[in-house]
Coordinates of C-alpha atoms and ligand atoms in Angstrom, one line a residue:
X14 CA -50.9 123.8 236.8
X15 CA -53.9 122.6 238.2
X16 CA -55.3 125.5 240.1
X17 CA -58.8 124.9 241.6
X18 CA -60.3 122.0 243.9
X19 CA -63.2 124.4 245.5
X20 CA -66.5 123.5 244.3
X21 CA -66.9 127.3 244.1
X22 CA -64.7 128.8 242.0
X23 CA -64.2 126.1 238.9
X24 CA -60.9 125.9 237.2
X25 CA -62.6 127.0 233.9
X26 CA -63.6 130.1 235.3
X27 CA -60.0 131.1 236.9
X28 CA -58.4 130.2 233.3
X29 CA -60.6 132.5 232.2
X30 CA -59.6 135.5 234.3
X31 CA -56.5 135.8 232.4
X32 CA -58.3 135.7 229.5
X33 CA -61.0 138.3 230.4
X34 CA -64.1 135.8 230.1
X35 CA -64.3 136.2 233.8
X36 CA -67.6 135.6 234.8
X37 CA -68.9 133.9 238.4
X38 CA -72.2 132.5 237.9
X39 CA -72.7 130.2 241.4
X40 CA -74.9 131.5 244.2
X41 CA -72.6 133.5 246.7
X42 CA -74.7 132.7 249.6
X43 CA -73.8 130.1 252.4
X44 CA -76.5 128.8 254.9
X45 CA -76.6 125.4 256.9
X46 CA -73.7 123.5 254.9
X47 CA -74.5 124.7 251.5
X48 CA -74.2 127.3 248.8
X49 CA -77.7 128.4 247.9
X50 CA -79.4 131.4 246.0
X51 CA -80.6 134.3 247.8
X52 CA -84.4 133.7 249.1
X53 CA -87.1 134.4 246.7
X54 CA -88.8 137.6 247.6
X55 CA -86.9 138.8 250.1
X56 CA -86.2 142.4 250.7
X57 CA -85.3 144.9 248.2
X58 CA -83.7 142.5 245.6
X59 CA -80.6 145.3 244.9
X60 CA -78.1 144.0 242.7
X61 CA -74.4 144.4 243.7
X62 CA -71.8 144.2 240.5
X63 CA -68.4 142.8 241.4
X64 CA -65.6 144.1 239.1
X65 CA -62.0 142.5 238.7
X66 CA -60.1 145.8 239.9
X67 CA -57.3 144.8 237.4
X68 CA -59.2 144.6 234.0
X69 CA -62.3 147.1 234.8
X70 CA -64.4 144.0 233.8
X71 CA -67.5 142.8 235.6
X72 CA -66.7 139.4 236.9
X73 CA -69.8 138.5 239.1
X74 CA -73.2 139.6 240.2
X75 CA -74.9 139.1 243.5
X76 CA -78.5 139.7 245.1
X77 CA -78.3 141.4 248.2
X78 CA -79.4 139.2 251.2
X79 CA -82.5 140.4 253.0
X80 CA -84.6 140.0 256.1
X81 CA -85.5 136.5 255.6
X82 CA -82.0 135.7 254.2
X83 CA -81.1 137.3 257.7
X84 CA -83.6 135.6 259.6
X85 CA -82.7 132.3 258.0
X86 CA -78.7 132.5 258.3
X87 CA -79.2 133.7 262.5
X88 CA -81.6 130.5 263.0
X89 CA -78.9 128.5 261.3
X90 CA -76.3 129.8 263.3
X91 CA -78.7 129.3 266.7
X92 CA -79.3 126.2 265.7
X93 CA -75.5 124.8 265.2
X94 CA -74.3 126.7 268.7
X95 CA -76.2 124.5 270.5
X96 CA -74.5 121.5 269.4
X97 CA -71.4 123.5 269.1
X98 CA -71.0 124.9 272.5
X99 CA -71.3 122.0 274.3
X100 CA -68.0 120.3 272.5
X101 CA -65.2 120.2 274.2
X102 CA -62.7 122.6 273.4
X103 CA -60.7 119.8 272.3
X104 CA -63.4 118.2 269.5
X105 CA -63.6 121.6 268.6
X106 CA -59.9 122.0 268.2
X107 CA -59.8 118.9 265.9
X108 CA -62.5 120.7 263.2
X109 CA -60.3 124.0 263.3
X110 CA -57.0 122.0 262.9
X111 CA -58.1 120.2 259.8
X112 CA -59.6 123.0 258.6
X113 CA -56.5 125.3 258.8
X114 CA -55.1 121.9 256.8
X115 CA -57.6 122.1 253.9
X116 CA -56.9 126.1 253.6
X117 CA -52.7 125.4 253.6
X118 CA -53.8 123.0 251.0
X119 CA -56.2 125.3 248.9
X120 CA -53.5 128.1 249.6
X121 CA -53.0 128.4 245.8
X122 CA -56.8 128.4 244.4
X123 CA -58.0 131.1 247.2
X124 CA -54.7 133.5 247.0
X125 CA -55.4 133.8 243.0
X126 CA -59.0 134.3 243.5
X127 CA -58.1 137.2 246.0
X128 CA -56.1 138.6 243.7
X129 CA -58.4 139.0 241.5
X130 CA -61.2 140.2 243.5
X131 CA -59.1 143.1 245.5
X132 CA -56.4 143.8 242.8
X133 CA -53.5 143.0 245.1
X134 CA -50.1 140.9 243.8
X135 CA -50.6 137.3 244.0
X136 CA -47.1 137.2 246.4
X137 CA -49.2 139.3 248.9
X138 CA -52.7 137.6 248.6
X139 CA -50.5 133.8 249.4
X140 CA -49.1 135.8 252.2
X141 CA -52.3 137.1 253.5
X142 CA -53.6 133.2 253.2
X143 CA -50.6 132.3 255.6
X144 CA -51.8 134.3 258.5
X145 CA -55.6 133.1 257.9
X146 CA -54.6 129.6 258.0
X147 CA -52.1 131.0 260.7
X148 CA -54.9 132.0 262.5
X149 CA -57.3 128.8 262.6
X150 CA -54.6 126.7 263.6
X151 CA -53.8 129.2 266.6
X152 CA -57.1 129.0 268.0
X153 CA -57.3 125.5 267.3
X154 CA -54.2 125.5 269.9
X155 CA -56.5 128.0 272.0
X156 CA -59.5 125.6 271.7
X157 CA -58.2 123.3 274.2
X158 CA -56.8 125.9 276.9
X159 CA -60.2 127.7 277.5
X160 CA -60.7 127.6 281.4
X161 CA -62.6 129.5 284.9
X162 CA -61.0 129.5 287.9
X163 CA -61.9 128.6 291.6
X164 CA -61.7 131.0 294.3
X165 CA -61.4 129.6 297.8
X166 CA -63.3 131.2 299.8
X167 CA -64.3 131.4 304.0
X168 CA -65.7 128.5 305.4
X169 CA -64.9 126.6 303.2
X170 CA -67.4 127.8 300.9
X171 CA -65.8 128.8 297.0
X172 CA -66.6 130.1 293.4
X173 CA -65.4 129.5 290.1
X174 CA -65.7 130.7 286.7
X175 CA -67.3 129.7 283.6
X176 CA -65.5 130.9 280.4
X177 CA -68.9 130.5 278.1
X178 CA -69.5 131.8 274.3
X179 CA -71.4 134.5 273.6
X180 CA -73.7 132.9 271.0
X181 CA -74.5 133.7 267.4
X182 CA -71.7 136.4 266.7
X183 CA -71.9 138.3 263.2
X184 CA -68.7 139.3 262.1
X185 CA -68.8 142.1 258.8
X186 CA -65.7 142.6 257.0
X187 CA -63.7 145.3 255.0
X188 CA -62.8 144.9 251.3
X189 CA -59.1 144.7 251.8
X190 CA -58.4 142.0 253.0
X191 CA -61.4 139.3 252.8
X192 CA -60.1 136.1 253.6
X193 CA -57.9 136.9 256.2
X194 CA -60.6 139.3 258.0
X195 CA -63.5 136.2 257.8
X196 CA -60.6 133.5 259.5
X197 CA -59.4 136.6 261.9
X198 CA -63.2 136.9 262.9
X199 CA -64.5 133.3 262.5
X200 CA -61.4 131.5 264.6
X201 CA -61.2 132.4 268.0
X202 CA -65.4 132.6 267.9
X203 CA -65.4 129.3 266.7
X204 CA -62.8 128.1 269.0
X205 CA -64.7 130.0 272.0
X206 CA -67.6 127.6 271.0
X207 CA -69.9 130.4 268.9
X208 CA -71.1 130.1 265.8
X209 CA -71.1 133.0 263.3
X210 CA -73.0 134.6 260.5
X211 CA -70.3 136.6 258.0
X212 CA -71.0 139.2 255.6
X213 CA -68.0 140.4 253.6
X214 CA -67.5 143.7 251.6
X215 CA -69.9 144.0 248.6
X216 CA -66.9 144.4 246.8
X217 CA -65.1 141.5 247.6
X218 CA -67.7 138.3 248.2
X219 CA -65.8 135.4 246.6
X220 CA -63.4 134.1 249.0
X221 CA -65.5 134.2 252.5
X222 CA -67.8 131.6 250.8
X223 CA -64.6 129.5 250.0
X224 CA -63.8 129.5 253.7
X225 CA -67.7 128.4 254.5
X226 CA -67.0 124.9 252.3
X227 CA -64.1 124.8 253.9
X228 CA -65.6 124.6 257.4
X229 CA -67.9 122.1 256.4
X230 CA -65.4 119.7 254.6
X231 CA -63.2 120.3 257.9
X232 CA -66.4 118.4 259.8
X233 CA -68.3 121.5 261.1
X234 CA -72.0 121.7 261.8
X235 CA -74.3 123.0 259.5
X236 CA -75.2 126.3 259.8
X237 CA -71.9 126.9 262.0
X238 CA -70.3 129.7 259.4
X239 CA -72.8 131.3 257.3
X240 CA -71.8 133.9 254.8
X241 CA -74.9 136.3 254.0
X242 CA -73.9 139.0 250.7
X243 CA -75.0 142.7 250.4
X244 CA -73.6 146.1 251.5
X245 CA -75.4 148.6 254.5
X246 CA -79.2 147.5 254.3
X247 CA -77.7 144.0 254.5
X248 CA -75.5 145.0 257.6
X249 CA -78.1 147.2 259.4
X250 CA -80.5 144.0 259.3
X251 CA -77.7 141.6 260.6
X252 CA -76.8 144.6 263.3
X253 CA -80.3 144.9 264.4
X254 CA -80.9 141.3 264.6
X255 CA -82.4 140.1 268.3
X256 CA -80.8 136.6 267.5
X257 CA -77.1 137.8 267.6
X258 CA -75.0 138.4 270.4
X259 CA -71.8 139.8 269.1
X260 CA -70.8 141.9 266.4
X261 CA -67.3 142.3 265.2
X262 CA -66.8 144.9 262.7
X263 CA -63.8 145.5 260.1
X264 CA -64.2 148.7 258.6
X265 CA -64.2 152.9 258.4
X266 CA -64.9 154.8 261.4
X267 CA -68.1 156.5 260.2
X268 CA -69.5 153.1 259.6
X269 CA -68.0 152.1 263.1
X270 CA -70.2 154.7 264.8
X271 CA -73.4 153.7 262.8
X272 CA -72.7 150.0 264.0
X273 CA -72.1 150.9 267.5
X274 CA -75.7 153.1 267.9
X275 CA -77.5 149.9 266.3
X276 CA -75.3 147.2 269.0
X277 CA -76.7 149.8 271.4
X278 CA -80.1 149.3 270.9
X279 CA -79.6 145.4 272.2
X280 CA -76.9 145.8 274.2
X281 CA -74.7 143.5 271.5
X282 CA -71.0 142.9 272.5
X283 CA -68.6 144.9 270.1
X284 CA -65.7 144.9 268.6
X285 CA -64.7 147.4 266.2
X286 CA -61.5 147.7 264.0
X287 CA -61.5 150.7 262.5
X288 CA -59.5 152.7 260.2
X289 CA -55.7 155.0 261.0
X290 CA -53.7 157.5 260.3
X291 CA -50.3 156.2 261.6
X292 CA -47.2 157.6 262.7
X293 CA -44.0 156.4 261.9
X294 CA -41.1 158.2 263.9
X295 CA -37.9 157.8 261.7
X296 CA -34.8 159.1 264.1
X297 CA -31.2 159.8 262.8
X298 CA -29.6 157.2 264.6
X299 CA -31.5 154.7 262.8
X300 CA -30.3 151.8 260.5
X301 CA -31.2 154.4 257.2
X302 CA -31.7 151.3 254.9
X303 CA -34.3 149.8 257.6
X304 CA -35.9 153.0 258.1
X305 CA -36.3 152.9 254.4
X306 CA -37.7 149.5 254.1
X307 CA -40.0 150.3 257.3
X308 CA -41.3 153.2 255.5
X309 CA -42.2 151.4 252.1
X310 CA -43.7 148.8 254.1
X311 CA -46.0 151.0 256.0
X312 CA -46.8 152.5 252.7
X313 CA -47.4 150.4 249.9
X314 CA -48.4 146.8 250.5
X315 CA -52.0 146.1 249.1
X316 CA -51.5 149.3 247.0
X317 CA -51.7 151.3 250.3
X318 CA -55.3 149.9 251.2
X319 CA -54.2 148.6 255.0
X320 CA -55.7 150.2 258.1
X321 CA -52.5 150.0 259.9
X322 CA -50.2 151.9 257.4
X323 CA -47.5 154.4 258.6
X324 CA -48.6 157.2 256.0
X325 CA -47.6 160.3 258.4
X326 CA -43.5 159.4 258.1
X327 CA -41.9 161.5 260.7
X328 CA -37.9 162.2 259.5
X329 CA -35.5 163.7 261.7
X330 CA -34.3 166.8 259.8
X331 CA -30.5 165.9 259.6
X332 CA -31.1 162.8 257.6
X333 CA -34.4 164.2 255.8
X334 CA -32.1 164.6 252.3
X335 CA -31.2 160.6 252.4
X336 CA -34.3 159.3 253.3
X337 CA -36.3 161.1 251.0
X338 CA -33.8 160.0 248.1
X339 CA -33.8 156.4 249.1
X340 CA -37.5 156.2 249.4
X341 CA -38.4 157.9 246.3
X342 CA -35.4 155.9 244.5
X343 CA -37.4 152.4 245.7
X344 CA -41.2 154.0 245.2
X345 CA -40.2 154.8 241.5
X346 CA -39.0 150.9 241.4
X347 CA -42.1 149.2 242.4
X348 CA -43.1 146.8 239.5
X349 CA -46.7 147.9 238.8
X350 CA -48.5 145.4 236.9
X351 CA -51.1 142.1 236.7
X352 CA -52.0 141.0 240.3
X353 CA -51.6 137.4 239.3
X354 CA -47.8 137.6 237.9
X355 CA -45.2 136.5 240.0
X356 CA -42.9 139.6 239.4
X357 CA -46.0 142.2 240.2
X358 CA -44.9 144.0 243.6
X359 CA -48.6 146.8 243.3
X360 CA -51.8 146.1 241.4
X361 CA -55.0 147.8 240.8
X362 CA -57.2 150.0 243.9
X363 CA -60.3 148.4 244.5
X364 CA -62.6 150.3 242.8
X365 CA -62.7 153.3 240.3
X366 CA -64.3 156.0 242.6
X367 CA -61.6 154.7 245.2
X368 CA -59.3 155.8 242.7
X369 CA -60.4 158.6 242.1
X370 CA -60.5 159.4 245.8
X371 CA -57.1 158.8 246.2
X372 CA -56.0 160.6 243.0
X373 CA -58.2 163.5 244.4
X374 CA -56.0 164.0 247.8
X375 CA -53.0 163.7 245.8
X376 CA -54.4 167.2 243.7
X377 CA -55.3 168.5 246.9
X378 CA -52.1 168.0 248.7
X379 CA -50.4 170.1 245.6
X380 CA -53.1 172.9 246.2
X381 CA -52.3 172.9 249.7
X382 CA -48.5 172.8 249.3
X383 CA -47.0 169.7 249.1
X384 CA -44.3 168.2 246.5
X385 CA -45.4 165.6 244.8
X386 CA -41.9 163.6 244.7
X387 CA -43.0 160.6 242.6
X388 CA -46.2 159.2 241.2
X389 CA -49.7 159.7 242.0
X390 CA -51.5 159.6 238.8
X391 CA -52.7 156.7 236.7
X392 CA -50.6 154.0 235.8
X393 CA -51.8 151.9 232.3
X394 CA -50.0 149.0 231.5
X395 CA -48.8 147.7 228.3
X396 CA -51.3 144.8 228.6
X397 CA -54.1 145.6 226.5
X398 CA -57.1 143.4 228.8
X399 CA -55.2 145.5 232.2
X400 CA -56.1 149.1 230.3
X401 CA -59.1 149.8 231.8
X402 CA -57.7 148.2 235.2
X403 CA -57.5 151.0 238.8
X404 CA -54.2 151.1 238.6
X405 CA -52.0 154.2 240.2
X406 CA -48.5 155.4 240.5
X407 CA -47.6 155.2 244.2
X408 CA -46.4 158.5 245.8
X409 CA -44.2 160.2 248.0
X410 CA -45.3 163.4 248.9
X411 CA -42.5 166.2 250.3
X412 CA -42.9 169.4 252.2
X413 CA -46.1 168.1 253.8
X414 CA -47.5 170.0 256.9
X415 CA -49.3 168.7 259.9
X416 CA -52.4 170.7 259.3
X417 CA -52.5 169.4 255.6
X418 CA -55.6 167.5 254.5
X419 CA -53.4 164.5 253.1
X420 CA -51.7 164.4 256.7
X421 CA -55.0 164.4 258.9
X422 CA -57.3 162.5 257.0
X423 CA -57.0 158.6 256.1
X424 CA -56.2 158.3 252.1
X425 CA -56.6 154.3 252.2
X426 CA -53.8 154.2 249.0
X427 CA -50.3 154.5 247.8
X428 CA -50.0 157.8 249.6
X429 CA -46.4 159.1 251.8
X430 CA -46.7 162.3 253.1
X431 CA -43.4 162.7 254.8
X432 CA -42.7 165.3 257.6
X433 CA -39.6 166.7 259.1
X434 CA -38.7 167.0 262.8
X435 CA -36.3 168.0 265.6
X436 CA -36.8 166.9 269.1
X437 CA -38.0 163.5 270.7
X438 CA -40.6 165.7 272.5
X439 CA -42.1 167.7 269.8
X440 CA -42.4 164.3 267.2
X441 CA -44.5 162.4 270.1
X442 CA -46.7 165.0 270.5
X443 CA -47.5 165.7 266.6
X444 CA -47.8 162.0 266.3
X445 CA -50.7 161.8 268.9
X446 CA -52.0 165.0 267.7
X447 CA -55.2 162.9 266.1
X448 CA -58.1 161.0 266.9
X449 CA -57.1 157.8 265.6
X450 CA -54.9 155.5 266.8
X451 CA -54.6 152.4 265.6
X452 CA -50.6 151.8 265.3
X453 CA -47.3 153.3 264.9
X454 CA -43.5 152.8 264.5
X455 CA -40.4 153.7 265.2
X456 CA -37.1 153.7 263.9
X457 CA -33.3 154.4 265.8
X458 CA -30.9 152.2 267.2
X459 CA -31.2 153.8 270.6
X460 CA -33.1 151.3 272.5
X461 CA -34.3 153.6 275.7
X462 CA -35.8 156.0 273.0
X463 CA -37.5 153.0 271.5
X464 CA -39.3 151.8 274.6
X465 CA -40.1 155.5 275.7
X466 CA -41.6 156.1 272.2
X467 CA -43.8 152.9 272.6
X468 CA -45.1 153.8 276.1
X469 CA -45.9 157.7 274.7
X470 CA -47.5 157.0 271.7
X471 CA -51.0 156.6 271.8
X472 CA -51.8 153.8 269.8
X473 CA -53.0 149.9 269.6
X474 CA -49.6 148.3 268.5
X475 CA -46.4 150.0 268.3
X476 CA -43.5 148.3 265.6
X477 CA -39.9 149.1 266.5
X478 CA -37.4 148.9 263.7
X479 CA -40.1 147.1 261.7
X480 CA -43.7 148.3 260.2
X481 CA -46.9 146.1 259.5
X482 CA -45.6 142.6 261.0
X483 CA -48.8 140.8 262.3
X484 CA -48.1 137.6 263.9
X485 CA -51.1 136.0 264.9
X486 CA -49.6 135.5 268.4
X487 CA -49.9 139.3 269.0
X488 CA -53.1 141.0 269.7
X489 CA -54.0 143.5 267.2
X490 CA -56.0 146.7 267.7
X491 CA -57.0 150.5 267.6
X492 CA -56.8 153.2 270.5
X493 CA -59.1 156.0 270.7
X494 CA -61.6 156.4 267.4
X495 CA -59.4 153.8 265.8
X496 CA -61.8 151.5 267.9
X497 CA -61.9 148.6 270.4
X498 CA -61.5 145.1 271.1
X499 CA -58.5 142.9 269.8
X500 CA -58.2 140.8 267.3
X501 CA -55.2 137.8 267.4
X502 CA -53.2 136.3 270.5
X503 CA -55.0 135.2 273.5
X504 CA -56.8 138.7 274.1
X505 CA -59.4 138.0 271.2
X506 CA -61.0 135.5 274.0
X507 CA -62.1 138.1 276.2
X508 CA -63.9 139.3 273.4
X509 CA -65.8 136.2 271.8
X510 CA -66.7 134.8 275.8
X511 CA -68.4 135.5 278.8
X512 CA -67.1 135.2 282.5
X513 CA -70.3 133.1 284.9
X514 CA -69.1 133.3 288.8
X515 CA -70.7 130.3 290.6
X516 CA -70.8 130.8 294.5
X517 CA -71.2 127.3 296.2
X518 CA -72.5 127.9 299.9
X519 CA -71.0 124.9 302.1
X520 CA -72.7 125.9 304.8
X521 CA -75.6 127.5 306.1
X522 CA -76.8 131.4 304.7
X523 CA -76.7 134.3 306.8
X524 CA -79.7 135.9 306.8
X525 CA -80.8 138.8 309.1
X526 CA -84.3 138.1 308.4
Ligands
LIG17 P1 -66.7 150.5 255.2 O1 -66.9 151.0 256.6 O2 -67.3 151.2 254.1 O3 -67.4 149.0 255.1 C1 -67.0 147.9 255.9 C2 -68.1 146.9 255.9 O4 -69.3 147.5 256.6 C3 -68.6 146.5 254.6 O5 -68.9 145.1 254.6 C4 -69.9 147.2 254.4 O6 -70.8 146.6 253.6 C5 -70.4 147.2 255.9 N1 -71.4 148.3 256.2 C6 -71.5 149.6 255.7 N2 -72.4 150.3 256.3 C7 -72.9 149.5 257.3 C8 -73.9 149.6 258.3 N3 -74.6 150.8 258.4 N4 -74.2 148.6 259.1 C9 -73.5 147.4 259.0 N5 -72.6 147.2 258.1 C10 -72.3 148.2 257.2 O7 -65.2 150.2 255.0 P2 -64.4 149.7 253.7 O8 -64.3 150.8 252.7 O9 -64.9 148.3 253.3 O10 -62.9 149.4 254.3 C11 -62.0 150.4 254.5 C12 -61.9 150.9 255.9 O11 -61.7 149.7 256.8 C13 -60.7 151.8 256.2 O12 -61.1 152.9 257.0 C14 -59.7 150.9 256.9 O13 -58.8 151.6 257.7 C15 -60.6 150.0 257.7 N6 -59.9 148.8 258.1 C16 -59.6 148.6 259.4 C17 -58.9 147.4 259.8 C18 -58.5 147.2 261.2 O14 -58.2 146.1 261.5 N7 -58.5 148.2 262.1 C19 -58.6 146.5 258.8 C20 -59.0 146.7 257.5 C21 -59.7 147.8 257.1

């Protein structure tokens, strides 16, 4: 199989992941059309190790970017919007269409490098490539749409609008899901006519720089997408940074707030998608094998690392029994295993203190009462190079209670607490009983209930007899501290433009004067 056209990631080097001679070696930085290394002297010099979560080994090293770095990647940026901006939306379109082309094509190369950067099964990381591409081709669509109005007005006189880009827009990005966070970001900017400067997670660099040679092959100006590497000195300077306009932010909630004092400082445009702690309302009228199926979903894709999960799985009592045999039956099923083999349904956490972390509220959640009806402790598999890999058992956890610290707080793994209920009334008001909101769902075949569910709940994006579907065509994003802003459909253009009115006198002022 041939496996790698990217200039970036060689095909040597990828054989060599499933060998365990894994070891990245080309500069991680992209600035005005080109991979480079970081800039001599600048800043700090802290080095960032990248580990393969599967194997425990060390597969790359970076250099954090610094001020200059910065400095360098905004002027880049600047420098490519003014060209940029004043496209068309359709010659802009016709770069984002053949870029989505070259990323369908490079589907295979950038899905198995994402698996082994986060850990996550190679059927999931080509699925997470689908909606990135998914995306680019969308705003390409968008591209070409992008319109003011005119207001008639007395006398003949009338205004219109001017739907204009922001300007240099920085978008920073969680670990989960890399590649599919930089195209979520960088299409509808780029479509909107900004240009942006992306920093990815310091734990996952590799495939944001693919996407910056991809947008260069795909006939986009240098300096358009830049990728700058490091972790929060790195984000502070980009967040601080007079030359940028927009910031829009992929990440935890403490870090949200921290982003949204430094915007404050210059009055940046923000959008933040932060993390949840979602409800999913399971009723016993439901389809029981859906409900089922909802549930693992909103559990245990990318080993339970998604924002949007359904961990706080609300069952009403009379068919509590079923569902919690079912699910526990399909949990103990999962294939654990190498991210990059077809049959692998969970891989590896990201990281060995994230592991830990999650291991952690599972010994708490005993401690404070709960049943521990399946897995959550460490999982090594037979494969000698995957020993020292973050792999864990994923977990259903039984007699959980709302006050519970696995219940409140956001475990970011293979964590189900599941929690009994009686009446409509009482579930919607234990599900809002939080300060995040990002999503929810909810399961019964009574369609009323459904609908009055969705309108209670208070909550960015609401599934109904389905969990964690995404579709580019819908906007996505958080209520309350699970932030603001959307990302996807044709609401992410409010947030990457700016509305100008134009008022065009066609006759003479009145002036009291
Ligand atoms: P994190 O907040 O630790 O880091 C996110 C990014 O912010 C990283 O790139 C990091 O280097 C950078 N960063 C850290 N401190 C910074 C600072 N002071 N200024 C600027 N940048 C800074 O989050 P994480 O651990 O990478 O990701 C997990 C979290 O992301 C979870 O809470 C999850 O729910 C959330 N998330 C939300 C969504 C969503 O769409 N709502 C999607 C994916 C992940």
């Amino acid at each position: 199989m041939e496996i790698v056209r990217s200039r970036l990631i060689p095909a040597s080097l990828l054989r060599a992941a499933s060998t365990g001679a894994f070891q990245l070696k080309e500069p991680l930085n992209y600035r005005h059309g080109s991979r480079l290394q970081p800039c001599a002297g600048d800043g700090d010099r802290r080095t960032e190790q990248i580990h393969e979560p599967a194997s425990g080994r060390v597969i790359c090293d970076f250099i954090c970017s610094g001020r200059q770095e910065i400095d360098l990647a905004v002027q880049s940026a600047k420098e490519a919007y003014t060209t940029w901006s004043r496209l068309s939306g359709l010659e802009r379109s016709r770069v984002l269409l053949e870029a989505a082309r070259l990323i369908r094509e490079q589907k295979e190369d950038i899905a198995i490098v994402e698996s082994i950067n986060t850990g996550k099964p190679i059927t999931e990381s080509r699925i997470d490539v689908d909606t990135a591409w998914q995306a680019v081709e969308y705003y390409a669509g968008v591209a070409g749409t992008l319109a003011g109005q005119h207001i008639q007005l007395s006398g003949g006189s009338f205004a219109y609008t001017r739907r204009e880009p922001l300007g240099v827009c920085v978008g920073i990005g969680a670990w989960n899901y890399p590649f599919q966070i930089a195209c979520w970001k960088s299409a509808p900017a780029l479509a909107c006519g900004n240009a942006m400067v992306f920093k990815p997670s310091p734990l996952t660099p590799l495939t944001a720089v693919m996407l910056a040679e991809i947008y260069s092959q795909a006939g986009a100006p240098k300096g358009l997408f830049n990728v700058v590497q490091g972790s929060v000195e790195t984000g502070n300077l980009l967040c601080a940074s007079k030359g940028v306009a927009k910031i829009s932010f992929t990440g935890s909630v403490p870090t949200g707030i921290k982003i949204m004092e430094a915007a404050a400082k210059t009055v940046k445009h923000l959008t933040l998608e932060l993390g949840g702690k979602s409800p999913l309302v399971i009723f016993s009228d439901c389809d029981l094998e859906n409900a089922v199926r909802g549930a693992m979903l909103a559990n245990f894709l990318s080993q339970g690392e998604v924002c949007s999960n359904g961990t706080r799985v609300f069952v009403q009592k009379d068919i509590l029994s079923q569902f919690l045999e079912k699910v526990v039956a399909r949990t103990k099923g999962i294939k654990l295993g190498d991210p990059l083999h077809k049959d692998t349904q969970m891989g590896a956490l990201i990281s060995k203190p994230h592991l830990d972390r999650v291991l952690s509220y599972v010994e708490q959640a005993k401690v404070q009462g709960a049943t521990v009806l399946c897995g959550g402790d460490v999982f090594v598999p037979d494969d000698p190079k995957l020993q020292d890999g973050y792999f864990m058992k994923p977990c259903v956890l039984g007699d959980c209670r709302d006050e519970m610290t696995c219940v409140a707080e956001e475990i970011f793994g293979p964590v189900m607490s599941v929690l009994p209920f009686d009446t409509e009334e009482e579930v919607v008001q234990r599900a809002n009983n939080t300060e995040l909101g990002l999503a929810a769902g909810v399961f019964t075949r009574d369609l009323t209930r459904a609908h009055r569910l969705a309108a209670a709940l208070e909550v960015g994006t609401c599934f109904i007899n389905n969990y964690n579907v995404t579709p580019i065509e819908m906007p996505f994003g958080g209520y309350k501290m699970s932030g603001f802003g959307k990302e996807n459909g044709i609401a992410a253009i409010e947030y990457y433009t700016q509305l100008k009115s134009v008022y065009v006198e066609m006759g003479d002022p009145e002036c009291p004067f």
